[in-house]
Coordinates of C-alpha atoms and ligand atoms in Angstrom, one line a residue:
X804 CA 0.8 0.2 0.0
X805 CA 1.4 3.5 -0.9
X806 CA 2.1 5.5 1.6
X807 CA -0.8 8.1 2.5
X808 CA 0.0 12.2 3.7
X809 CA -2.0 14.2 5.8
X810 CA -5.0 13.3 8.1
X811 CA -7.6 10.2 7.3
X812 CA -11.1 11.6 6.2
X813 CA -13.3 8.7 8.5
X814 CA -16.7 9.8 7.4
X815 CA -18.2 6.5 7.8
X816 CA -21.3 7.4 10.0
X817 CA -19.5 6.7 13.0
X818 CA -17.3 5.5 14.7
X819 CA -16.6 9.6 14.3
X820 CA -13.4 11.3 14.5
X821 CA -11.9 11.5 18.0
X822 CA -11.1 15.2 18.8
X823 CA -7.2 15.4 20.1
X824 CA -8.2 16.6 23.6
X825 CA -9.9 13.5 23.5
X826 CA -7.9 11.2 22.7
X827 CA -5.3 13.1 25.1
X828 CA -7.9 12.6 27.7
X829 CA -7.5 9.1 27.9
X830 CA -3.8 8.8 27.7
X831 CA -3.8 9.4 31.3
X832 CA -2.9 6.9 33.9
X833 CA -5.6 4.5 34.0
X834 CA -6.2 4.6 38.4
X835 CA -7.5 2.0 40.2
X836 CA -11.2 1.9 39.6
X837 CA -12.2 1.3 43.4
X838 CA -10.0 4.2 44.9
X839 CA -11.2 7.9 45.9
X840 CA -10.2 9.6 42.3
X841 CA -12.2 7.0 40.5
X842 CA -15.1 7.8 42.6
X843 CA -15.3 11.3 41.1
X844 CA -14.9 10.6 37.9
X845 CA -17.5 8.1 38.1
X846 CA -20.5 10.8 40.1
X847 CA -18.8 13.5 37.4
X848 CA -19.9 11.7 33.9
X849 CA -22.8 10.4 35.1
X850 CA -24.2 13.6 36.3
X851 CA -23.3 15.0 33.0
X852 CA -25.0 12.1 30.7
X853 CA -28.0 13.4 32.0
X854 CA -28.4 16.8 29.5
X855 CA -27.3 15.1 26.8
X856 CA -29.8 12.1 26.9
X857 CA -32.7 14.7 28.1
X858 CA -33.0 13.0 31.1
X859 CA -33.0 13.3 35.5
X860 CA -33.7 10.0 35.7
X861 CA -30.7 7.4 35.8
X862 CA -27.8 6.2 32.7
X863 CA -26.5 3.3 33.0
X864 CA -23.0 2.5 31.5
X865 CA -21.5 -0.7 30.3
X866 CA -18.3 -1.4 29.1
X867 CA -20.2 -2.2 25.7
X868 CA -21.6 -1.6 22.2
X869 CA -24.6 -0.6 21.1
X870 CA -25.5 -3.8 20.7
X871 CA -24.8 -4.7 23.8
X872 CA -27.0 -2.0 25.3
X873 CA -29.7 -3.0 22.3
X874 CA -29.8 -6.5 25.0
X875 CA -29.5 -4.8 28.0
X876 CA -32.9 -3.1 27.9
X877 CA -34.6 -5.8 25.7
X878 CA -33.6 -8.1 29.2
X879 CA -34.6 -5.5 31.7
X880 CA -37.7 -5.1 30.9
X881 CA -39.4 -7.7 29.6
X882 CA -40.3 -11.4 29.7
X883 CA -40.1 -14.9 28.0
X884 CA -42.9 -15.0 25.2
X885 CA -43.9 -10.6 25.3
X886 CA -44.9 -9.3 22.2
X887 CA -43.0 -6.0 21.2
X888 CA -43.7 -3.9 18.5
X889 CA -41.1 -3.7 15.7
X890 CA -40.7 -1.2 12.3
X891 CA -38.3 -2.5 9.3
X892 CA -36.0 0.6 9.5
X893 CA -33.0 -0.3 7.7
X894 CA -30.1 -2.6 9.1
X895 CA -29.8 -1.7 12.0
X896 CA -33.9 -2.2 13.1
X897 CA -34.3 -5.9 11.4
X898 CA -31.0 -6.9 13.3
X899 CA -32.4 -5.2 16.6
X900 CA -35.7 -7.1 16.2
X901 CA -33.5 -10.1 15.1
X902 CA -32.2 -9.6 18.6
X903 CA -35.6 -10.0 20.7
X904 CA -36.4 -12.8 18.1
X905 CA -33.5 -14.6 19.8
X906 CA -34.1 -13.7 23.4
X907 CA -37.5 -15.4 22.8
X908 CA -40.0 -12.2 22.5
X909 CA -42.2 -12.4 20.0
X910 CA -41.9 -9.5 17.4
X911 CA -44.7 -8.0 15.6
X912 CA -42.4 -6.3 12.7
X913 CA -43.9 -3.7 10.6
X914 CA -42.8 -3.9 6.6
X915 CA -40.2 -1.2 4.9
X916 CA -39.4 0.0 2.5
X917 CA -36.0 1.7 3.3
X918 CA -36.9 4.7 2.5
X919 CA -39.1 6.0 5.5
X920 CA -38.9 5.9 9.3
X921 CA -41.7 4.3 12.3
X922 CA -45.2 5.7 11.1
X923 CA -47.2 7.2 13.8
X924 CA -50.0 6.5 12.4
X925 CA -50.0 2.8 11.7
X926 CA -48.4 2.6 16.0
X927 CA -51.6 4.4 17.0
X928 CA -53.2 1.6 14.7
X929 CA -51.2 -1.1 15.7
X930 CA -51.5 -0.3 19.4
X931 CA -55.2 0.3 18.8
X932 CA -55.8 -3.1 17.8
X933 CA -54.3 -4.7 20.1
X934 CA -57.2 -4.1 23.2
X935 CA -55.6 -7.0 25.1
X936 CA -52.2 -5.2 26.1
X937 CA -50.3 -8.5 24.3
X938 CA -47.7 -5.8 23.1
X939 CA -45.1 -5.0 26.0
X940 CA -42.9 -2.9 24.3
X941 CA -41.9 -0.8 21.1
X942 CA -38.8 -0.5 19.9
X943 CA -37.8 2.1 17.4
X944 CA -34.3 3.1 15.7
X945 CA -34.3 7.1 15.9
X946 CA -31.8 7.6 13.3
X947 CA -31.0 4.7 11.1
X948 CA -27.6 4.6 10.3
X949 CA -27.5 2.2 7.6
X950 CA -30.7 4.9 5.0
X951 CA -29.8 8.7 6.9
X952 CA -34.0 8.3 7.7
X953 CA -34.7 9.4 11.8
X954 CA -38.1 8.8 13.0
X955 CA -40.0 10.9 14.8
X956 CA -40.1 10.0 17.7
X957 CA -42.1 12.4 19.9
X958 CA -45.2 11.8 17.0
X959 CA -44.5 8.5 17.5
X960 CA -45.1 8.8 21.6
X961 CA -47.8 10.7 20.9
X962 CA -49.3 8.3 18.5
X963 CA -48.7 5.8 22.4
X964 CA -50.7 8.4 24.0
X965 CA -53.6 8.6 22.0
X966 CA -54.4 4.6 21.8
X967 CA -53.9 5.3 25.7
X968 CA -51.9 1.9 25.3
X969 CA -49.4 1.0 28.2
X970 CA -46.9 -0.7 26.0
X971 CA -43.2 0.7 26.6
X972 CA -41.3 2.9 24.8
X973 CA -37.9 1.7 23.8
X974 CA -35.8 4.3 21.6
X975 CA -32.4 3.3 19.9
X976 CA -30.5 6.9 19.8
X977 CA -26.6 4.8 18.9
X978 CA -25.8 7.0 15.7
X979 CA -28.1 9.8 16.7
X980 CA -27.2 11.2 21.1
X981 CA -25.4 14.4 20.5
X982 CA -26.0 14.8 17.2
X983 CA -30.0 15.4 16.8
X984 CA -32.5 17.2 18.7
X985 CA -33.6 13.5 21.2
X986 CA -35.7 14.6 25.0
X987 CA -36.2 11.2 26.4
X988 CA -37.5 12.3 29.5
X989 CA -40.3 14.9 27.9
X990 CA -40.8 12.1 24.5
X991 CA -41.8 10.3 27.0
X992 CA -39.2 7.2 26.7
X993 CA -38.7 4.2 28.8
X994 CA -35.4 3.1 27.7
X995 CA -32.7 5.3 25.3
X996 CA -30.3 2.8 23.7
X997 CA -26.9 4.5 22.8
X998 CA -22.7 4.3 22.1
X999 CA -19.9 6.3 22.4
X1000 CA -18.6 6.2 19.1
X1001 CA -21.0 8.8 17.2
X1002 CA -22.1 11.8 18.6
X1003 CA -20.0 11.3 21.6
X1004 CA -16.7 11.6 19.9
X1005 CA -15.7 8.6 21.7
X1006 CA -14.1 5.5 20.3
X1007 CA -16.5 2.4 20.5
X1008 CA -16.4 0.7 23.7
X1009 CA -19.5 2.4 25.5
X1010 CA -23.2 1.3 25.5
X1011 CA -25.4 3.5 28.1
X1012 CA -29.3 2.9 28.5
X1013 CA -31.2 5.7 30.1
X1014 CA -34.0 4.3 32.1
X1015 CA -37.1 6.1 33.5
X1016 CA -39.2 5.1 36.4
X1017 CA -41.8 3.0 33.9
X1018 CA -38.5 1.0 32.6
X1019 CA -37.6 1.1 36.6
X1020 CA -40.5 -0.6 37.4
X1021 CA -40.8 -2.8 34.8
X1022 CA -36.9 -4.5 35.8
X1023 CA -38.3 -5.6 38.9
X1024 CA -40.9 -8.0 37.3
X1025 CA -39.0 -8.5 34.6
X1026 CA -38.6 -12.4 33.1
X1027 CA -35.6 -12.8 30.8
X1028 CA -32.7 -13.7 32.4
X1029 CA -29.8 -11.5 33.2
X1030 CA -27.0 -11.1 34.5
X1031 CA -23.9 -8.7 33.1
X1032 CA -27.1 -6.5 31.8
X1033 CA -28.5 -6.1 35.6
X1034 CA -29.5 -2.6 35.7
X1035 CA -29.6 -3.1 39.3
X1036 CA -26.4 -3.9 41.0
X1037 CA -24.6 -1.2 38.6
X1038 CA -27.3 1.5 39.9
X1039 CA -26.1 0.8 43.4
X1040 CA -22.9 1.3 42.8
X1041 CA -23.5 4.4 40.7
X1042 CA -24.4 6.5 44.1
X1043 CA -21.3 6.0 45.7
X1044 CA -19.6 7.1 41.9
X1045 CA -18.6 3.0 41.5
X1046 CA -19.0 -0.2 38.9
X1047 CA -19.4 -3.6 40.1
X1048 CA -16.7 -4.6 38.2
X1049 CA -14.1 -2.7 36.4
X1050 CA -15.9 -0.4 34.5
X1051 CA -13.7 1.0 31.1
X1052 CA -11.8 4.2 32.8
X1053 CA -10.2 5.5 30.1
X1054 CA -13.3 6.1 28.4
X1055 CA -14.4 7.7 30.9
X1056 CA -11.8 10.1 31.0
X1057 CA -12.8 10.7 26.9
X1058 CA -16.5 10.3 28.3
X1059 CA -15.6 13.3 31.1
X1060 CA -13.6 16.0 27.9
X1061 CA -16.7 14.9 24.9
X1062 CA -19.3 16.4 28.0
X1063 CA -17.4 19.5 28.0
X1064 CA -17.1 20.3 24.8
X1065 CA -20.9 19.6 24.2
X1066 CA -21.4 21.3 27.4
X1067 CA -19.3 24.5 26.3
X1068 CA -20.8 24.3 22.9
X1069 CA -24.1 23.9 24.3
X1070 CA -26.9 20.9 22.6
X1071 CA -29.0 23.4 20.7
X1072 CA -25.8 24.8 18.7
X1073 CA -24.2 21.1 18.5
X1074 CA -27.8 20.0 17.1
X1075 CA -28.5 23.1 14.4
X1076 CA -24.2 21.7 13.3
X1077 CA -25.4 18.7 12.2
X1078 CA -28.3 20.2 10.7
X1079 CA -26.3 22.8 8.5
X1080 CA -23.8 20.1 7.5
X1081 CA -26.7 17.8 6.5
X1082 CA -28.2 20.4 4.3
X1083 CA -25.1 21.1 2.6
X1084 CA -24.6 17.6 1.8
X1085 CA -28.4 17.2 -0.1
X1086 CA -27.5 20.4 -1.9
X1087 CA -24.4 18.3 -3.0
X1088 CA -26.2 15.5 -3.9
X1089 CA -28.9 16.9 -5.8
X1090 CA -26.3 20.0 -7.6
X1091 CA -24.9 16.2 -9.1
X1092 CA -28.7 15.0 -10.0
X1093 CA -28.5 11.7 -7.8
X1094 CA -31.1 10.9 -5.2
X1095 CA -30.9 10.7 -1.4
X1096 CA -32.5 7.4 0.1
X1097 CA -34.8 9.2 2.7
X1098 CA -37.6 9.7 0.8
X1099 CA -39.8 12.5 3.3
X1100 CA -38.5 16.1 3.7
X1101 CA -39.6 15.3 7.2
X1102 CA -36.8 12.7 8.3
X1103 CA -33.7 13.4 6.2
X1104 CA -30.7 12.8 9.0
X1105 CA -28.6 15.4 10.8
X1106 CA -25.9 13.0 11.0
X1107 CA -25.1 10.9 7.8
X1108 CA -26.9 11.5 3.7
X1109 CA -27.2 7.5 2.2
X1110 CA -26.6 8.1 -1.5
X1111 CA -28.1 6.6 -4.3
X1112 CA -26.2 5.8 -7.5
X1113 CA -27.9 5.4 -11.3
X1114 CA -28.6 1.5 -11.9
X1115 CA -25.4 -0.8 -13.0
X1116 CA -23.3 1.9 -11.1
X1117 CA -21.2 0.1 -7.7
X1118 CA -21.4 2.2 -4.6
X1119 CA -18.6 -0.6 -2.9
X1120 CA -16.8 0.0 -6.1
X1121 CA -17.3 4.5 -5.7
X1122 CA -15.5 3.5 -1.9
X1123 CA -13.3 1.8 -3.4
X1124 CA -11.6 4.4 -6.1
X1125 CA -12.3 7.5 -3.4
X1126 CA -10.1 5.2 -0.4
X1127 CA -7.8 4.3 -2.9
X1128 CA -7.2 7.8 -4.7
X1129 CA -7.8 10.1 -1.5
X1130 CA -8.3 8.6 1.4
X1131 CA -11.3 8.8 3.0
X1132 CA -13.8 5.9 4.1
X1133 CA -17.1 6.3 3.6
X1134 CA -19.8 4.1 4.6
X1135 CA -21.2 0.9 2.6
X1136 CA -24.8 0.4 1.8
X1137 CA -26.1 -2.6 4.2
X1138 CA -28.9 -5.4 3.1
X1139 CA -31.4 -4.2 1.7
X1140 CA -29.4 -1.8 0.4
X1141 CA -25.6 -3.0 -0.3
X1142 CA -24.0 -1.8 -3.4
X1143 CA -27.1 0.6 -4.3
X1144 CA -25.5 3.8 -2.0
X1145 CA -23.7 4.6 -0.3
X1146 CA -23.5 6.7 2.7
X1147 CA -21.3 10.1 4.1
X1148 CA -21.1 10.5 7.4
X1149 CA -21.1 15.0 8.7
X1150 CA -20.8 14.0 12.0
X1151 CA -19.1 15.2 15.7
X1152 CA -15.8 16.4 15.2
X1153 CA -16.5 17.6 12.1
X1154 CA -16.5 22.2 10.6
X1155 CA -16.9 23.5 7.2
X1156 CA -13.9 22.4 5.2
X1157 CA -14.0 19.1 6.5
X1158 CA -17.1 18.9 4.9
X1159 CA -16.0 21.1 1.5
X1160 CA -13.1 18.7 1.7
X1161 CA -15.1 15.5 2.0
X1162 CA -17.9 16.5 -1.1
X1163 CA -14.9 17.0 -3.1
X1164 CA -13.7 14.0 -2.7
X1165 CA -17.1 12.4 -3.3
X1166 CA -17.4 14.5 -6.6
X1167 CA -14.1 13.3 -7.9
X1168 CA -14.3 9.5 -7.1
X1169 CA -17.8 9.6 -8.2
X1170 CA -16.9 11.5 -11.7
X1171 CA -13.8 8.6 -11.2
X1172 CA -15.7 5.8 -11.4
X1173 CA -17.4 7.0 -14.6
X1174 CA -21.1 7.3 -12.7
X1175 CA -22.5 10.1 -15.0
X1176 CA -23.4 13.7 -12.4
X1177 CA -23.9 17.3 -12.9
X1178 CA -22.0 19.7 -11.8
X1179 CA -22.3 21.8 -9.9
X1180 CA -21.8 19.7 -6.3
X1181 CA -19.9 21.1 -4.4
X1182 CA -21.0 24.9 -6.5
X1183 CA -24.4 24.7 -4.3
X1184 CA -22.7 22.7 -0.6
X1185 CA -20.2 26.0 -0.8
X1186 CA -22.9 28.5 -1.4
X1187 CA -25.2 26.7 1.7
X1188 CA -21.8 26.9 3.6
X1189 CA -21.4 30.6 3.0
X1190 CA -24.7 31.3 5.1
X1191 CA -25.1 30.8 8.7
Ligands
PLP2143 C1 -28.3 3.0 14.9 C2 -27.4 1.8 15.2 N1 -28.2 1.3 16.7 C3 -27.4 -0.4 16.8 C4 -26.0 -0.8 16.0 C5 -25.1 -1.1 16.5 O1 -23.9 -0.5 17.4 P1 -22.3 -1.3 17.9 O2 -22.5 -1.8 16.2 O3 -21.5 -0.2 18.7 O4 -22.8 -2.8 18.6 C6 -25.2 0.3 15.4 C7 -23.7 1.0 14.6 O5 -23.4 1.5 14.0 C8 -25.9 1.9 14.7 O6 -25.6 2.6 14.1

């Protein structure tokens, strides 16, 4: 492989680039996780997480990937044979429902075309029809990382309320937390699942569950087997700033730093920055004459944009050329859209010129791959970036 110069462009929709100050924070010596200094760190990160999730309730932190946090949400709240309502919004929603099935839950899967988010009207219909309240949980992926579609969680909650149904609302924010507006308490979410490697600008390795009072109550009678994922001993130890096992000390150093950075910028500004970069990216895609996978204007993701290629063109070949020529990684199409789309991540530690460079690399790569595109994609994005 030829030698590359300059920084690699990691423009996949997570893991996202880790800021230098976070890398430095994580390079501090590992300390005794049962000593007094650790408790200070533990209490600081647990307190700092609440505002990011929009909750005053506890947030459980696991040394795990996001998949572990999915499992934790299910096994702490549900019992074997419980019904859950899931929606085929994309690859990650399909993986989560497959996990639910593997754990012994009965999944009612609403089919989807991978171009739309969860339809709140369908939520209302399904729950109204379930007059015996057999459905115990509704599982929603807030930002489908495979499609660039953001489901409208507040509207899903309102639909559940209209149906007067007591099911728990479990939401995956693995690729939205710290990038797209999200409010665990205000939207009446019961378990918010998340991970460290996207909007939180950390390496992979931390999983999160924000937990409502209703979810905590459900956990007392939930019958699925659990041990490592059990919230109770973790919440108990967390009161003093500790964990019942060895936590990921150095990732927690990094988390303390990213929480400080998010607080310093201000969450509303962080969300607006992501929306603005997403708009500029869509301006480029439209300028190239290509199609965006997300088909609903209300559901465009602030975190990533999935771009469809004309038939006969292979999205993986475009990505291969861009990696080889410009040292930039773009997201592959996953599952049903493999080879048909590629994804541009515009999240986390990111700015106008990173986006300008990213889109320039994409435009050159599309041309080199022989994809017919119009001139002016990058120019349209730059025109958007000239505006606040
Ligand atoms: C929306 C979503 N859910 C779940 C996952 C799985 O998380 P992990 O790969 O950290 O286990 C991902 C990973 O990209 C994701 O984007």
